[in-house]
């Protein structure tokens, strides 16, 4: 039991609740086999939506296919009995949390975030993948100096044509490009628009 909830993922001992997202909870866990400390991202209420299950599992397979220093490592995708992703355990905080704690970043720090994000977005875009949800709470500032782009759950993937339909609105409104809000076709420029909003927020302490 973790926070009064019974959690069982075969091969892992879960020992700490780390946080929640839109459709999933994240726990610290230890592998029974090699004692490696990992993060387990566990889908909440998988029986409620097949679309959520598919989107959740697709994120894990995308991370395994698109390995990059600016993306979290996904060690394992578990489909049954309850969908889960076994991820590297990151230590640090999100850009959103940092801004809430200390206020705007220095121009040098914002430049470092910008460079890291442009590199990882370039990696995704070169493979036709559009993230569609670049924002301060999806950028993780690791204690070891890495800057990680998280949450590919809404990403548009050319290898999976069923991930999006024209007219769908995917993302977070405060960071979305106009064409994304309109449900029109998106391309790499949409992610760059969202990154621009995010960098403005990091430098000024508020969104434009």
XYZ file of N, CA and C in Angstrom:
624
model
N 0.840 -1.202 0.000
C 0.000 0.000 0.000
C 0.872 1.247 0.000
N 0.565 2.189 -0.896
C 1.240 3.477 -0.937
C 0.156 4.551 -0.855
N 0.200 5.358 0.178
C -0.830 6.358 0.447
C -2.215 5.723 0.484
N -2.300 4.547 1.094
C -3.579 3.874 1.251
C -4.099 3.180 0.017
N -3.301 3.155 -1.062
C -3.721 2.514 -2.307
C -2.882 1.265 -2.541
N -3.538 0.168 -2.902
C -2.824 -1.079 -3.180
C -2.219 -1.007 -4.580
N -0.891 -1.090 -4.664
C -0.182 -0.986 -5.934
C 0.649 -2.251 -6.117
N 0.498 -2.904 -7.251
C 1.256 -4.125 -7.513
C 1.713 -4.114 -8.970
N 3.020 -3.993 -9.179
C 3.602 -4.080 -10.503
C 4.638 -5.186 -10.461
N 4.411 -6.247 -11.219
C 5.273 -7.429 -11.163
C 6.735 -7.061 -11.414
N 7.604 -7.521 -10.510
C 9.031 -7.298 -10.675
C 9.557 -6.046 -10.000
N 8.665 -5.279 -9.340
C 9.075 -4.033 -8.720
C 8.429 -3.867 -7.355
N 9.199 -3.317 -6.430
C 8.675 -2.971 -5.112
C 8.473 -1.459 -5.080
N 7.234 -1.026 -5.002
C 6.911 0.400 -5.015
C 6.931 0.925 -3.586
N 7.678 2.026 -3.378
C 7.841 2.472 -2.000
C 7.507 3.934 -1.730
N 7.212 4.730 -2.792
C 6.932 6.144 -2.526
C 6.130 6.758 -3.654
N 5.109 7.524 -3.294
C 4.322 8.273 -4.272
C 5.061 9.563 -4.600
N 5.229 9.859 -5.899
C 5.984 11.043 -6.311
C 5.113 12.164 -6.851
N 3.993 11.831 -7.489
C 3.141 12.884 -8.033
C 2.113 12.349 -9.011
N 1.253 13.248 -9.476
C 0.168 12.882 -10.383
C 0.163 13.779 -11.603
N -0.279 13.207 -12.731
C -0.502 13.965 -13.952
C -1.961 13.868 -14.332
N -2.255 14.186 -15.581
C -3.638 14.195 -16.022
C -4.314 12.833 -15.937
N -3.594 11.766 -16.343
C -4.215 10.439 -16.374
C -3.384 9.383 -15.656
N -2.279 9.777 -15.039
C -1.374 8.783 -14.452
C -0.779 9.288 -13.138
N -0.332 8.340 -12.320
C 0.384 8.633 -11.081
C 1.803 8.087 -11.207
N 2.734 8.721 -10.522
C 4.141 8.324 -10.598
C 4.635 7.918 -9.217
N 5.349 6.771 -9.171
C 5.855 6.223 -7.919
C 7.344 5.912 -8.041
N 8.038 6.009 -6.942
C 9.418 5.523 -6.862
C 9.349 4.023 -6.598
N 10.213 3.250 -7.262
C 10.186 1.797 -7.105
C 11.590 1.238 -7.240
N 11.752 0.003 -6.778
C 13.032 -0.703 -6.852
C 12.815 -2.018 -7.588
N 13.668 -2.297 -8.569
C 13.573 -3.534 -9.332
C 13.956 -4.726 -8.460
N 13.134 -5.786 -8.493
C 13.454 -6.996 -7.737
C 14.698 -7.678 -8.285
N 14.941 -7.542 -9.584
C 16.026 -8.280 -10.235
C 17.406 -7.692 -9.957
N 17.568 -6.379 -10.203
C 18.902 -5.791 -10.066
C 18.962 -4.638 -9.064
N 17.858 -4.413 -8.322
C 17.798 -3.375 -7.283
C 17.937 -1.961 -7.848
N 17.711 -1.797 -9.129
C 17.781 -0.467 -9.735
C 16.583 0.368 -9.274
N 16.837 1.623 -8.910
C 15.776 2.530 -8.496
C 15.207 3.216 -9.741
N 13.894 3.158 -9.898
C 13.238 3.679 -11.100
C 11.993 4.469 -10.709
N 11.382 5.067 -11.712
C 10.068 5.681 -11.552
C 9.049 4.827 -12.302
N 7.940 4.543 -11.662
C 6.847 3.802 -12.302
C 5.706 4.774 -12.571
N 5.370 4.932 -13.842
C 4.228 5.768 -14.216
C 3.047 4.844 -14.461
N 2.018 4.979 -13.646
C 0.911 4.026 -13.630
C -0.369 4.707 -14.096
N -1.011 4.142 -15.109
C -2.241 4.713 -15.648
C -3.378 4.548 -14.643
N -4.064 5.646 -14.363
C -5.233 5.583 -13.483
C -6.463 5.151 -14.277
N -7.261 4.310 -13.694
C -8.558 3.907 -14.250
C -8.487 3.551 -15.738
N -7.670 2.562 -16.092
C -7.533 2.198 -17.517
C -8.832 1.717 -18.147
N -9.752 1.241 -17.322
C -11.015 0.729 -17.860
C -11.923 1.838 -18.371
N -11.622 3.083 -18.048
C -12.518 4.186 -18.418
C -12.361 4.638 -19.859
N -11.167 4.464 -20.439
C -10.951 4.998 -21.790
C -9.903 4.186 -22.534
N -10.317 3.563 -23.639
C -9.361 2.852 -24.491
C -8.372 3.813 -25.126
N -8.854 5.031 -25.455
C -7.986 6.029 -26.066
C -6.860 6.419 -25.107
N -7.183 6.559 -23.820
C -6.157 6.895 -22.834
C -5.130 5.773 -22.696
N -5.595 4.536 -22.735
C -4.679 3.394 -22.644
C -3.725 3.408 -23.831
N -4.269 3.601 -25.011
C -3.439 3.591 -26.213
C -2.432 4.735 -26.200
N -2.886 5.934 -25.811
C -2.009 7.102 -25.775
C -0.905 6.900 -24.735
N -1.271 6.321 -23.604
C -0.320 6.095 -22.518
C 0.776 5.119 -22.942
N 0.387 3.982 -23.501
C 1.372 2.986 -23.927
C 2.228 3.506 -25.076
N 1.621 4.278 -25.971
C 2.348 4.820 -27.110
C 3.480 5.732 -26.658
N 3.257 6.463 -25.552
C 4.320 7.323 -25.034
C 5.553 6.494 -24.670
N 5.333 5.344 -24.010
C 6.458 4.494 -23.642
C 7.206 3.969 -24.853
N 6.474 3.503 -25.853
C 7.127 2.974 -27.056
C 7.839 4.079 -27.842
N 7.262 5.296 -27.823
C 7.920 6.426 -28.473
C 9.259 6.737 -27.790
N 9.262 6.759 -26.460
C 10.491 7.050 -25.725
C 11.563 5.995 -25.996
N 11.143 4.750 -26.141
C 12.112 3.692 -26.435
C 12.673 3.836 -27.847
N 11.856 4.318 -28.769
C 12.286 4.463 -30.154
C 13.116 5.722 -30.387
N 12.823 6.766 -29.631
C 13.415 8.075 -29.892
C 14.426 8.459 -28.815
N 15.254 7.556 -28.382
C 16.186 7.820 -27.293
C 17.046 9.059 -27.576
N 17.162 9.895 -26.558
C 17.931 11.141 -26.673
C 18.228 11.620 -25.264
N 19.355 12.323 -25.092
C 19.738 12.800 -23.760
C 18.734 13.796 -23.195
N 17.926 14.405 -24.054
C 16.926 15.357 -23.596
C 15.556 14.750 -23.357
N 15.448 13.419 -23.419
C 14.202 12.709 -23.131
C 14.438 11.721 -21.995
N 13.426 11.450 -21.161
C 13.605 10.437 -20.117
C 13.751 9.050 -20.732
N 14.563 8.217 -20.107
C 14.703 6.844 -20.590
C 13.497 6.016 -20.154
N 13.004 5.198 -21.065
C 11.933 4.255 -20.730
C 12.514 2.847 -20.800
N 12.610 2.184 -19.665
C 13.222 0.863 -19.605
C 12.260 -0.251 -20.007
N 10.979 -0.047 -19.748
C 10.013 -1.136 -19.981
C 8.610 -0.565 -20.122
N 7.829 -1.156 -21.028
C 6.411 -0.835 -21.179
C 5.610 -2.055 -20.743
N 4.759 -1.875 -19.756
C 3.935 -2.966 -19.227
C 2.495 -2.735 -19.661
N 1.947 -3.664 -20.441
C 0.589 -3.497 -20.953
C -0.466 -4.125 -20.050
N -0.137 -5.275 -19.445
C -1.097 -6.010 -18.620
C -0.462 -6.393 -17.278
N -1.246 -6.555 -16.205
C -2.699 -6.346 -16.135
C -3.093 -4.872 -16.025
N -2.125 -4.024 -15.637
C -2.406 -2.588 -15.547
C -1.299 -1.833 -16.259
N -1.644 -0.982 -17.234
C -0.621 -0.283 -18.004
C 0.320 0.534 -17.127
N 1.628 0.370 -17.373
C 2.635 1.090 -16.599
C 3.875 1.302 -17.456
N 4.583 2.378 -17.184
C 5.861 2.659 -17.830
C 6.943 2.661 -16.758
N 8.046 1.965 -17.025
C 9.187 1.962 -16.113
C 10.206 2.949 -16.673
N 10.413 4.046 -15.955
C 11.225 5.157 -16.432
C 12.417 5.401 -15.515
N 13.412 6.112 -16.047
C 14.505 6.526 -15.168
C 13.952 7.491 -14.127
N 14.500 7.411 -12.921
C 14.079 8.302 -11.845
C 14.868 9.606 -11.944
N 14.156 10.693 -12.220
C 14.791 12.001 -12.353
C 14.788 12.709 -11.000
N 15.864 13.421 -10.704
C 15.940 14.184 -9.464
C 16.115 15.658 -9.803
N 15.252 16.482 -9.259
C 15.268 17.905 -9.541
C 13.865 18.456 -9.434
N 13.477 19.333 -10.363
C 12.133 19.899 -10.357
C 11.785 20.373 -11.763
N 10.500 20.611 -11.999
C 10.089 21.141 -13.296
C 10.430 22.631 -13.370
N 10.491 23.137 -14.580
C 10.718 24.568 -14.773
C 9.610 25.366 -14.093
N 8.393 24.883 -14.164
C 7.262 25.554 -13.515
C 7.467 25.636 -12.006
N 7.912 24.541 -11.411
C 8.165 24.538 -9.970
C 9.297 25.496 -9.614
N 10.363 25.501 -10.428
C 11.483 26.389 -10.158
C 11.052 27.858 -10.198
N 10.237 28.205 -11.191
C 9.756 29.584 -11.293
C 8.906 29.959 -10.089
N 8.129 28.993 -9.590
C 7.316 29.247 -8.406
C 8.152 29.413 -7.149
N 9.305 28.739 -7.113
C 10.156 28.789 -5.925
C 11.056 30.014 -5.896
N 11.674 30.336 -7.036
C 12.722 31.354 -7.045
C 12.444 32.524 -7.978
N 11.357 32.478 -8.739
C 11.069 33.552 -9.671
C 11.809 33.377 -10.985
N 11.834 34.407 -11.838
C 12.435 34.302 -13.174
C 13.891 33.844 -13.134
N 14.299 33.134 -14.188
C 15.674 32.669 -14.306
C 16.562 33.765 -14.893
N 17.864 33.614 -14.725
C 18.805 34.528 -15.359
C 18.794 34.284 -16.865
N 19.286 35.256 -17.617
C 19.325 35.104 -19.072
C 20.210 33.927 -19.476
N 21.303 33.691 -18.741
C 22.176 32.551 -19.048
C 21.445 31.235 -18.833
N 20.680 31.150 -17.741
C 19.934 29.921 -17.449
C 18.851 29.681 -18.496
N 18.179 30.747 -18.927
C 17.150 30.614 -19.965
C 17.786 30.170 -21.280
N 18.968 30.695 -21.582
C 19.668 30.287 -22.796
C 19.982 28.794 -22.755
N 20.410 28.290 -21.593
C 20.722 26.856 -21.457
C 19.476 26.003 -21.672
N 18.350 26.447 -21.115
C 17.091 25.728 -21.315
C 16.704 25.753 -22.792
N 16.836 26.917 -23.408
C 16.483 27.050 -24.824
C 17.316 26.119 -25.690
N 18.620 26.089 -25.452
C 19.510 25.252 -26.257
C 19.162 23.776 -26.107
N 18.926 23.342 -24.861
C 18.576 21.937 -24.618
C 17.259 21.574 -25.296
N 16.262 22.455 -25.208
C 14.958 22.173 -25.796
C 15.017 22.178 -27.320
N 15.798 23.086 -27.899
C 15.916 23.106 -29.356
C 16.590 21.833 -29.866
N 17.543 21.333 -29.103
C 18.211 20.089 -29.506
C 17.241 18.909 -29.482
N 16.477 18.787 -28.400
C 15.583 17.626 -28.313
C 14.409 17.770 -29.279
N 13.899 18.991 -29.469
C 12.823 19.182 -30.440
C 13.328 18.923 -31.854
N 14.552 19.316 -32.139
C 15.131 19.009 -33.443
C 15.205 17.513 -33.682
N 15.548 16.774 -32.621
C 15.598 15.308 -32.698
C 14.212 14.735 -33.010
N 13.187 15.247 -32.338
C 11.818 14.773 -32.582
C 11.345 15.170 -33.978
N 11.548 16.426 -34.320
C 11.028 16.936 -35.592
C 11.695 16.263 -36.789
N 12.966 15.940 -36.655
C 13.671 15.251 -37.735
C 13.024 13.903 -38.029
N 12.361 13.344 -37.034
C 11.683 12.051 -37.197
C 10.185 12.205 -37.391
N 9.760 13.446 -37.623
C 8.354 13.710 -37.923
C 7.441 13.783 -36.729
N 7.989 13.766 -35.518
C 7.173 13.771 -34.300
C 7.002 15.204 -33.809
N 5.756 15.610 -33.555
C 5.442 16.929 -32.994
C 4.989 16.707 -31.552
N 5.620 17.380 -30.599
C 5.327 17.141 -29.188
C 3.922 17.598 -28.810
N 3.548 18.788 -29.197
C 2.210 19.387 -29.020
C 1.874 19.815 -27.600
N 2.817 19.692 -26.656
C 2.511 20.150 -25.301
C 3.765 20.661 -24.592
N 4.552 21.461 -25.316
C 5.740 22.078 -24.713
C 5.272 23.180 -23.765
N 5.662 23.091 -22.508
C 5.282 24.093 -21.501
C 6.195 23.936 -20.293
N 6.138 24.904 -19.381
C 7.057 24.928 -18.249
C 6.935 23.693 -17.361
N 5.740 23.152 -17.209
C 5.568 21.991 -16.335
C 5.998 20.684 -16.997
N 6.315 20.723 -18.301
C 6.818 19.529 -19.001
C 8.320 19.610 -19.270
N 8.979 20.605 -18.701
C 10.433 20.716 -18.806
C 11.021 20.470 -17.425
N 11.919 19.495 -17.334
C 12.452 19.076 -16.037
C 13.914 19.479 -15.926
N 14.235 20.182 -14.850
C 15.594 20.636 -14.581
C 16.239 19.676 -13.594
N 17.112 18.825 -14.098
C 17.737 17.803 -13.256
C 18.867 18.394 -12.416
N 19.100 17.789 -11.266
C 20.190 18.236 -10.397
C 21.547 18.049 -11.053
N 21.646 17.091 -11.981
C 22.928 16.848 -12.649
C 23.158 17.790 -13.836
N 22.254 18.754 -14.035
C 22.429 19.743 -15.086
C 21.674 19.457 -16.369
N 21.140 18.251 -16.536
C 20.374 17.945 -17.738
C 19.037 18.682 -17.732
N 18.555 18.983 -18.913
C 17.221 19.570 -19.079
C 16.418 18.587 -19.923
N 15.318 18.097 -19.377
C 14.572 16.992 -19.986
C 13.185 17.460 -20.427
N 12.802 17.093 -21.637
C 11.438 17.327 -22.117
C 10.602 16.094 -21.803
N 9.549 16.292 -21.029
C 8.729 15.163 -20.571
C 7.388 15.103 -21.302
N 6.701 14.005 -21.060
C 5.303 13.807 -21.448
C 5.060 13.885 -22.947
N 5.294 12.751 -23.609
C 4.991 12.630 -25.040
C 3.599 12.047 -25.280
N 2.748 12.116 -24.273
C 1.425 11.518 -24.379
C 0.552 12.121 -25.460
N 0.779 13.396 -25.798
C -0.029 14.056 -26.833
C 0.711 14.178 -28.157
N 1.908 13.610 -28.237
C 2.733 13.780 -29.437
C 2.053 13.213 -30.680
N 2.262 13.888 -31.797
C 1.771 13.417 -33.093
C 2.899 12.632 -33.752
N 2.618 11.372 -34.066
C 3.635 10.452 -34.575
C 3.242 9.966 -35.961
N 4.064 10.208 -36.978
C 3.714 9.780 -38.340
C 3.633 8.273 -38.489
N 4.248 7.524 -37.565
C 4.190 6.067 -37.636
C 2.911 5.503 -37.014
N 2.117 6.380 -36.401
C 0.842 5.962 -35.823
C -0.216 6.972 -36.256
N -0.814 6.786 -37.443
C -1.721 7.786 -38.013
C -2.998 7.996 -37.209
N -3.272 7.120 -36.240
C -4.505 7.248 -35.466
C -4.328 8.108 -34.225
N -3.161 8.761 -34.077
C -2.919 9.564 -32.884
C -3.583 10.928 -32.963
N -4.043 11.321 -34.124
C -4.652 12.646 -34.229
C -5.655 12.675 -35.377
N -6.636 13.526 -35.242
C -7.630 13.749 -36.289
C -7.756 15.249 -36.495
N -7.810 15.692 -37.730
C -7.959 17.111 -38.014
C -9.201 17.622 -37.301
N -9.049 18.710 -36.560
C -10.151 19.240 -35.767
C -9.978 18.973 -34.294
N -9.149 17.974 -33.929
C -8.844 17.727 -32.527
C -8.005 18.877 -31.979
N -8.246 19.251 -30.744
C -7.433 20.269 -30.082
C -6.669 19.597 -28.955
N -5.355 19.442 -29.148
C -4.492 18.770 -28.181
C -3.452 19.755 -27.671
N -3.289 19.819 -26.345
C -2.265 20.680 -25.786
C -2.790 21.483 -24.614
N -2.075 22.541 -24.250
C -2.440 23.418 -23.141
C -2.631 24.817 -23.702
N -3.846 25.357 -23.589
C -4.221 26.567 -24.316
C -3.245 27.722 -24.140
N -2.741 27.940 -22.936
C -1.889 29.107 -22.679
C -0.594 29.078 -23.486
N -0.204 27.894 -23.988
C 1.054 27.750 -24.713
C 0.863 27.406 -26.186
N -0.383 27.259 -26.621
C -0.640 26.721 -27.950
C -0.565 27.776 -29.047
N -0.032 27.367 -30.197
C -0.020 28.214 -31.386
C -1.453 28.368 -31.912
N -1.737 29.462 -32.620
C -3.109 29.692 -33.112
C -3.669 28.532 -33.926
N -2.844 27.944 -34.818
C -3.350 26.833 -35.636
C -3.686 25.608 -34.786
N -2.967 25.454 -33.662
C -3.241 24.330 -32.773
C -4.567 24.535 -32.042
N -4.804 25.762 -31.591
C -6.076 26.081 -30.934
C -7.245 25.879 -31.895
N -7.028 26.186 -33.179
C -8.093 26.075 -34.177
C -8.348 24.639 -34.611
N -7.505 23.697 -34.155
C -7.665 22.308 -34.572
C -7.180 22.059 -35.982
N -6.360 22.980 -36.509
C -5.814 22.823 -37.861
C -4.546 21.973 -37.809
N -3.949 21.756 -38.966
C -2.746 20.932 -39.034
C -1.580 21.625 -38.332
N -0.820 20.852 -37.555
C 0.344 21.404 -36.858
C 1.620 20.856 -37.491
N 2.728 21.571 -37.274
C 4.033 21.138 -37.762
C 5.077 21.608 -36.744
N 6.368 21.436 -37.003
C 7.370 21.811 -35.999
C 7.264 23.246 -35.504
N 6.761 24.151 -36.329
C 6.642 25.540 -35.901
C 5.693 25.700 -34.715
N 4.727 24.804 -34.597
C 3.795 24.858 -33.471
C 4.531 24.622 -32.151
N 5.443 23.657 -32.128
C 6.257 23.416 -30.929
C 7.165 24.605 -30.632
N 7.716 25.234 -31.684
C 8.606 26.378 -31.474
C 7.835 27.568 -30.896
N 6.595 27.738 -31.311
C 5.743 28.788 -30.737
C 5.563 28.531 -29.237
N 5.234 27.291 -28.879
C 5.040 26.939 -27.470
C 6.322 27.127 -26.664
N 7.453 26.782 -27.278
C 8.730 26.990 -26.602
C 8.984 28.486 -26.394
N 8.638 29.316 -27.371
C 8.800 30.758 -27.219
C 8.013 31.299 -26.034
N 6.764 30.854 -25.892
C 5.939 31.254 -24.737
C 6.629 30.830 -23.443
N 7.144 29.605 -23.431
C 7.775 29.050 -22.237
C 9.036 29.822 -21.850
N 9.849 30.163 -22.840
C 11.086 30.894 -22.558
C 10.784 32.322 -22.086
N 9.766 32.946 -22.654
C 9.333 34.261 -22.186
C 8.947 34.168 -20.708
N 8.180 33.144 -20.366
C 7.754 32.947 -18.981
C 8.969 32.732 -18.057
N 9.945 31.955 -18.523
C 11.123 31.683 -17.710
C 11.929 32.950 -17.450
N 11.961 33.849 -18.425
C 12.764 35.068 -18.313
C 12.031 36.182 -17.570
N 10.700 36.261 -17.748
C 9.937 37.381 -17.199
C 9.096 37.007 -15.982
N 8.929 35.699 -15.742
C 8.129 35.280 -14.605
C 6.644 35.245 -14.882
N 6.246 35.510 -16.106
C 4.828 35.447 -16.496
C 4.753 35.177 -17.990
N 3.605 34.679 -18.431
C 3.428 34.434 -19.858
C 3.032 35.742 -20.548
N 3.378 35.878 -21.828
C 3.013 37.123 -22.546
C 1.499 37.262 -22.698
